[in-house]
Short mmCIF file of C-alpha atoms in Angstrom, two decimals:
data_model
loop_
_atom_site.label_atom_id
_atom_site.label_comp_id
_atom_site.label_asym_id
_atom_site.label_seq_id
_atom_site.Cartn_x
_atom_site.Cartn_y
_atom_site.Cartn_z
CA MET A 136 -162.72 -5.92 54.25
CA LYS A 137 -160.99 -8.36 54.72
CA LYS A 138 -157.73 -7.61 56.89
CA ILE A 139 -154.47 -8.63 56.15
CA ARG A 140 -152.79 -8.49 58.80
CA THR A 141 -152.50 -5.43 60.84
CA THR A 142 -150.18 -3.35 58.34
CA LEU A 143 -153.47 -2.58 55.84
CA THR A 144 -155.74 -0.04 55.26
CA VAL A 145 -159.31 -1.62 56.07
CA ALA A 146 -161.16 -1.57 53.01
CA GLY A 147 -164.83 -0.06 53.62
CA THR A 148 -163.34 2.70 54.76
CA ALA A 149 -165.28 6.60 54.02
CA LEU A 150 -161.39 7.89 54.41
CA ALA A 151 -158.13 6.54 53.96
CA MET A 152 -155.55 6.94 56.71
CA ALA A 153 -152.49 5.83 54.72
CA VAL A 154 -153.82 6.12 51.66
CA PRO A 155 -153.83 8.85 49.77
CA LEU A 156 -156.96 10.47 48.17
CA ILE A 157 -155.34 10.62 44.47
CA ALA A 158 -155.67 7.41 42.78
CA THR A 159 -152.71 6.29 41.27
CA THR A 160 -153.60 3.57 39.03
CA SER A 161 -155.43 4.06 35.66
CA ALA A 162 -158.16 2.05 33.89
CA PRO A 163 -156.91 -0.68 31.61
CA ALA A 164 -156.09 0.35 28.16
CA PHE A 165 -157.96 -1.32 26.57
CA ALA A 166 -160.73 0.19 27.42
CA ALA A 167 -160.73 3.81 28.31
CA SER A 168 -164.10 4.75 30.41
CA ARG A 169 -166.12 6.65 28.86
CA ASP A 170 -164.30 9.18 26.34
CA GLY A 171 -166.04 9.23 23.40
CA ALA A 172 -163.14 6.47 21.87
CA CYS A 173 -165.12 3.07 20.71
CA ASP A 174 -162.08 1.30 22.18
CA SER A 175 -161.73 -2.34 22.26
CA GLY A 176 -163.30 -4.15 25.61
CA GLU A 177 -166.47 -1.24 24.95
CA PHE A 178 -169.65 -1.32 23.42
CA CYS A 179 -170.78 2.07 21.85
CA LEU A 180 -173.81 3.91 20.87
CA TYR A 181 -173.89 6.52 17.75
CA TYR A 182 -175.67 9.03 17.07
CA ASN A 183 -176.22 8.24 13.50
CA SER A 184 -177.08 5.27 11.62
CA ASP A 185 -173.99 2.87 10.23
CA GLN A 186 -171.87 4.50 13.10
CA ALA A 187 -171.47 7.33 12.34
CA GLY A 188 -172.20 10.91 14.22
CA SER A 189 -171.03 11.34 18.20
CA ILE A 190 -169.81 8.74 20.28
CA SER A 191 -171.14 7.42 23.93
CA ASP A 192 -169.00 4.18 25.17
CA PHE A 193 -169.90 1.97 27.69
CA THR A 194 -167.30 -0.93 29.42
CA GLY A 195 -171.20 -2.61 31.67
CA SER A 196 -174.69 -2.79 31.32
CA ILE A 197 -176.80 0.41 32.22
CA SER A 198 -180.21 -0.31 33.63
CA ASP A 199 -181.64 3.64 32.97
CA TYR A 200 -179.72 5.88 30.42
CA GLY A 201 -181.09 8.85 31.63
CA ALA A 202 -183.78 11.15 29.83
CA THR A 203 -182.17 14.55 30.83
CA GLN A 204 -179.22 16.61 31.83
CA PRO A 205 -176.96 16.83 33.76
CA SER A 206 -177.99 13.44 35.04
CA CYS A 207 -177.88 11.48 31.50
CA TYR A 208 -175.34 9.44 29.31
CA GLU A 209 -174.90 11.72 26.54
CA PHE A 210 -172.82 11.56 23.02
CA LYS A 211 -169.63 12.34 24.30
CA SER A 212 -167.47 12.85 20.72
CA ALA A 213 -167.27 15.18 18.03
CA GLY A 214 -169.92 15.17 15.91
CA ASN A 215 -173.56 15.34 15.14
CA GLY A 216 -175.51 14.75 18.62
CA GLN A 217 -172.57 15.47 20.69
CA GLY A 218 -173.88 16.30 24.29
CA VAL A 219 -177.36 14.70 23.78
CA CYS A 220 -178.27 12.44 26.16
CA VAL A 221 -178.32 8.76 24.73
CA LYS A 222 -181.51 7.72 25.80
CA ASN A 223 -184.16 6.93 22.91
CA ASN A 224 -181.71 8.96 20.42
CA ALA A 225 -179.37 6.14 19.47
CA ALA A 226 -179.10 4.79 15.61
CA SER A 227 -176.67 2.45 15.35
CA VAL A 228 -173.77 0.44 17.45
CA TRP A 229 -170.75 -0.75 17.24
CA ASN A 230 -170.41 -4.39 20.05
CA ARG A 231 -166.08 -4.74 20.92
CA THR A 232 -166.70 -6.53 23.80
CA GLU A 233 -166.21 -10.52 24.00
CA LYS A 234 -170.21 -10.58 25.49
CA THR A 235 -173.39 -10.86 23.05
CA VAL A 236 -174.76 -7.13 23.93
CA ARG A 237 -178.84 -6.91 24.05
CA VAL A 238 -180.28 -3.92 23.83
CA TYR A 239 -184.00 -2.58 25.53
CA PHE A 240 -186.79 -0.46 24.46
CA ASN A 241 -187.26 0.40 28.26
CA SER A 242 -185.36 0.96 31.29
CA GLY A 243 -184.42 -1.63 33.54
CA TYR A 244 -183.94 -4.17 30.82
CA GLY A 245 -187.92 -4.56 29.66
CA GLY A 246 -189.75 -3.94 26.75
CA ALA A 247 -188.90 -5.49 23.10
CA SER A 248 -184.92 -6.13 22.69
CA GLN A 249 -181.86 -6.33 19.99
CA ASP A 250 -179.16 -8.43 20.29
CA PHE A 251 -175.38 -7.73 19.15
CA ALA A 252 -172.95 -10.61 18.84
CA PRO A 253 -168.93 -9.55 19.92
CA GLY A 254 -167.64 -7.72 17.70
CA ALA A 255 -170.96 -6.95 15.93
CA LYS A 256 -171.96 -2.93 14.09
CA GLY A 257 -174.76 -2.74 13.85
CA ASN A 258 -178.32 -0.43 12.95
CA LEU A 259 -180.88 -1.01 15.84
CA ASN A 260 -183.91 -1.88 14.57
CA SER A 261 -187.15 0.48 13.23
CA THR A 262 -188.56 -0.59 16.93
CA LEU A 263 -185.25 0.70 18.61
CA LYS A 264 -183.69 3.27 16.70
CA ASN A 265 -184.11 6.46 18.88
CA ASN A 266 -186.24 4.21 20.76
CA GLU A 267 -183.57 2.77 23.48
CA ALA A 268 -183.53 3.13 26.98
CA SER A 269 -181.16 0.44 28.19
CA HIS A 270 -178.55 -2.33 27.78
CA GLN A 271 -177.37 -5.31 29.41
CA PHE A 272 -174.20 -7.56 28.87
CA LEU A 273 -174.68 -11.22 28.50
CA GLY A 274 -173.24 -13.57 30.37
CA SER A 275 -171.44 -16.54 28.65
CA SER A 276 -172.48 -18.97 31.89
CA GLY A 277 -174.83 -19.43 34.94
CA GLY A 278 -177.89 -18.07 32.39
CA GLY A 279 -180.46 -15.30 32.23
CA GLY A 280 -178.39 -11.71 32.47
CA ASN A 281 -175.28 -13.31 34.35
CA GLU A 282 -172.27 -10.37 33.44
CA GLY A 283 -168.56 -11.42 32.66
CA ALA A 284 -166.08 -10.43 35.53
CA THR A 285 -163.96 -7.52 34.59
CA ASN A 286 -162.07 -4.80 36.29
CA ASP A 287 -163.13 -1.82 34.10
CA PHE A 288 -162.66 0.80 37.03
CA ASP A 289 -162.08 4.08 36.39
CA HIS A 290 -160.53 4.20 40.09
CA GLY A 291 -162.67 7.45 41.04
CA THR A 292 -163.47 7.91 44.80
CA ARG A 293 -166.63 9.90 44.27
CA GLY A 294 -166.10 10.71 48.23
CA PHE A 295 -164.98 7.75 48.88
CA ALA A 296 -161.78 5.89 50.01
CA ALA A 297 -159.91 5.42 47.07
CA ASP A 298 -159.25 2.10 46.00
CA ASN A 299 -162.04 0.37 48.60
CA CYS A 300 -164.51 -1.43 48.02
CA THR A 301 -166.93 1.41 48.49
CA ALA A 302 -164.97 2.97 45.45
CA PHE A 303 -165.28 0.30 43.40
CA ALA A 304 -169.33 -0.36 43.92
CA ALA A 305 -170.06 3.36 43.75
CA TYR A 306 -167.97 3.33 40.17
CA ARG A 307 -170.32 0.48 39.30
CA VAL A 308 -173.87 2.20 40.87
CA ALA A 309 -172.66 5.56 38.46
CA SER A 310 -171.32 3.50 35.61
CA ARG A 311 -174.13 0.50 35.39
CA LEU A 312 -176.97 1.04 37.54
CA GLY A 313 -178.34 4.46 36.01
CA VAL A 314 -177.20 6.44 38.53
CA PRO A 315 -174.56 8.46 37.24
CA ASN A 316 -174.05 11.81 40.13
CA PHE A 317 -173.83 8.55 42.55
CA SER A 318 -171.18 9.95 45.53
CA ASN A 319 -170.58 9.01 49.50
CA SER A 320 -173.55 12.29 49.58
CA TRP A 321 -176.22 11.16 46.96
CA GLY A 322 -179.54 10.96 47.86
CA GLY A 323 -178.46 14.31 50.21
CA THR A 324 -177.09 11.66 52.87
CA THR A 325 -173.91 10.36 53.84
CA TRP A 326 -173.43 6.48 52.73
CA GLY A 327 -170.34 6.56 54.68
CA ASN A 328 -168.41 3.25 55.35
CA ALA A 329 -169.69 0.07 53.93
CA ASN A 330 -171.39 -1.61 56.98
CA THR A 331 -173.41 2.18 56.91
CA TRP A 332 -174.74 1.88 53.55
CA ASP A 333 -177.59 -0.53 53.62
CA ASP A 334 -178.85 1.74 57.04
CA ALA A 335 -178.30 4.66 54.16
CA ALA A 336 -180.50 2.99 51.02
CA ARG A 337 -183.24 2.95 53.57
CA ARG A 338 -183.36 6.31 53.93
CA VAL A 339 -183.11 7.52 50.37
CA GLY A 340 -185.99 4.73 49.05
CA VAL A 341 -183.37 2.06 47.53
CA THR A 342 -184.61 -0.99 47.97
CA VAL A 343 -183.31 -3.70 49.98
CA ASP A 344 -183.38 -6.91 50.82
CA THR A 345 -181.78 -10.49 50.70
CA THR A 346 -182.33 -11.89 47.35
CA PRO A 347 -178.88 -11.18 45.00
CA THR A 348 -179.64 -10.28 41.27
CA VAL A 349 -177.50 -9.20 38.41
CA GLY A 350 -176.45 -5.57 39.63
CA ALA A 351 -177.09 -5.31 43.11
CA ILE A 352 -174.92 -4.67 45.85
CA ALA A 353 -173.88 -7.27 47.88
CA VAL A 354 -173.71 -5.04 51.73
CA ASN A 355 -171.49 -7.06 54.48
CA ASP A 356 -172.40 -5.01 57.50
CA THR A 357 -171.11 -7.93 60.52
CA HIS A 358 -166.77 -7.95 59.41
CA GLY A 359 -165.28 -5.99 61.34
CA ASP A 360 -165.43 -2.07 62.39
CA TYR A 361 -166.31 -1.15 58.15
CA GLY A 362 -167.98 -3.98 56.91
CA HIS A 363 -167.68 -4.41 53.29
CA VAL A 364 -169.58 -4.36 49.90
CA ALA A 365 -169.02 -5.93 46.18
CA TYR A 366 -170.73 -5.74 43.04
CA VAL A 367 -173.24 -9.37 41.94
CA ASN A 368 -172.36 -10.25 38.35
CA ALA A 369 -173.72 -13.33 37.86
CA VAL A 370 -176.61 -15.34 39.85
CA TYR A 371 -177.23 -19.36 39.82
CA SER A 372 -180.39 -21.15 39.99
CA ASP A 373 -178.95 -23.55 43.36
CA GLY A 374 -179.21 -19.49 44.75
CA SER A 375 -175.51 -18.72 44.78
CA PHE A 376 -173.77 -15.97 43.38
CA ASP A 377 -170.95 -14.52 42.26
CA VAL A 378 -169.18 -10.33 43.31
CA GLU A 379 -166.80 -8.15 42.03
CA GLU A 380 -164.74 -6.56 44.58
CA TYR A 381 -161.91 -4.38 45.74
CA ASN A 382 -160.08 -4.18 48.52
CA TRP A 383 -160.67 -8.59 49.88
CA ASN A 384 -158.33 -10.88 48.83
CA ASN A 385 -156.50 -8.14 46.78
CA ARG A 386 -154.99 -5.31 48.75
CA LEU A 387 -156.76 -2.99 47.36
CA ALA A 388 -157.04 -3.98 44.56
CA TYR A 389 -159.59 -5.86 41.80
CA GLY A 390 -160.71 -9.53 43.12
CA THR A 391 -163.36 -11.92 42.65
CA ARG A 392 -165.59 -14.31 44.52
CA SER A 393 -167.95 -17.48 43.35
CA HIS A 394 -171.05 -19.33 44.74
CA LEU A 395 -171.51 -17.49 47.82
CA ARG A 396 -174.74 -17.29 50.06
CA VAL A 397 -176.45 -14.43 51.48
CA SER A 398 -175.74 -15.13 55.60
CA SER A 399 -174.55 -14.09 58.90
CA ALA A 400 -170.94 -15.08 58.71
CA GLU A 401 -168.09 -12.73 58.17
CA ASN A 402 -167.25 -13.30 54.96
CA SER A 403 -170.51 -13.52 53.39
CA PHE A 404 -173.59 -10.87 52.65
CA GLN A 405 -176.25 -10.12 54.74
CA HIS A 406 -178.37 -7.66 52.47
CA MET A 407 -178.74 -6.47 48.94
CA LEU A 408 -179.37 -3.73 47.68
CA HIS A 409 -181.17 -2.34 44.53
CA PHE A 410 -180.88 0.35 42.03
#
């Protein structure tokens, strides 16, 4: 976390000394977090064709919807299919984001796919109807699966200090990386401060390396006493990458940085976690 003079709480702490654990800021009104309503800024899957039945709404990419309760993403609104796991059960979509969204047959953004342009409504094709496992927001630049930067944080703590980098990274793991129940105790270990996330990842079998990919959690374990974590949302052909983060340039708030590189520098990152 970036130290901002001496009065600020360091962002990577697992316990907030001067920051209450109850969030005081709500998510942007244009995209409520998974409430079963298809709001502006969200990509929505429907249980039935022609945008009918129960809705499951998303604000980012999901690499695996999950197949069983209680850990799967489910259809949330009233109607046919409410409470059913989304995986292999969706029939139609509405893309209310500003990005093209690609729906995949397999988890991990693999297999047959179908693209939905910004604003598009449509039925899944015969290959993907009731056979979909992941979706990806495609970036407007940088190529491949780069994701546009957006502050969709729900301000939940998940066992970390409120509005710190760890809480934001935990939200992205839960909302975009196929681990909806991720928390400070996920996998039976304590994830703790940002500078211990790479150690926790190794303990539970999450891949740790130095290769940035979209959706990786970048770990800095050299900054101060607590380190820093961020979400990689874009990777470029020269090996540099962009991150989204909390409590680095902006105190207890969202920010982005562009064209970083893996290095030992205190303002960079040394590890990449691949959930």
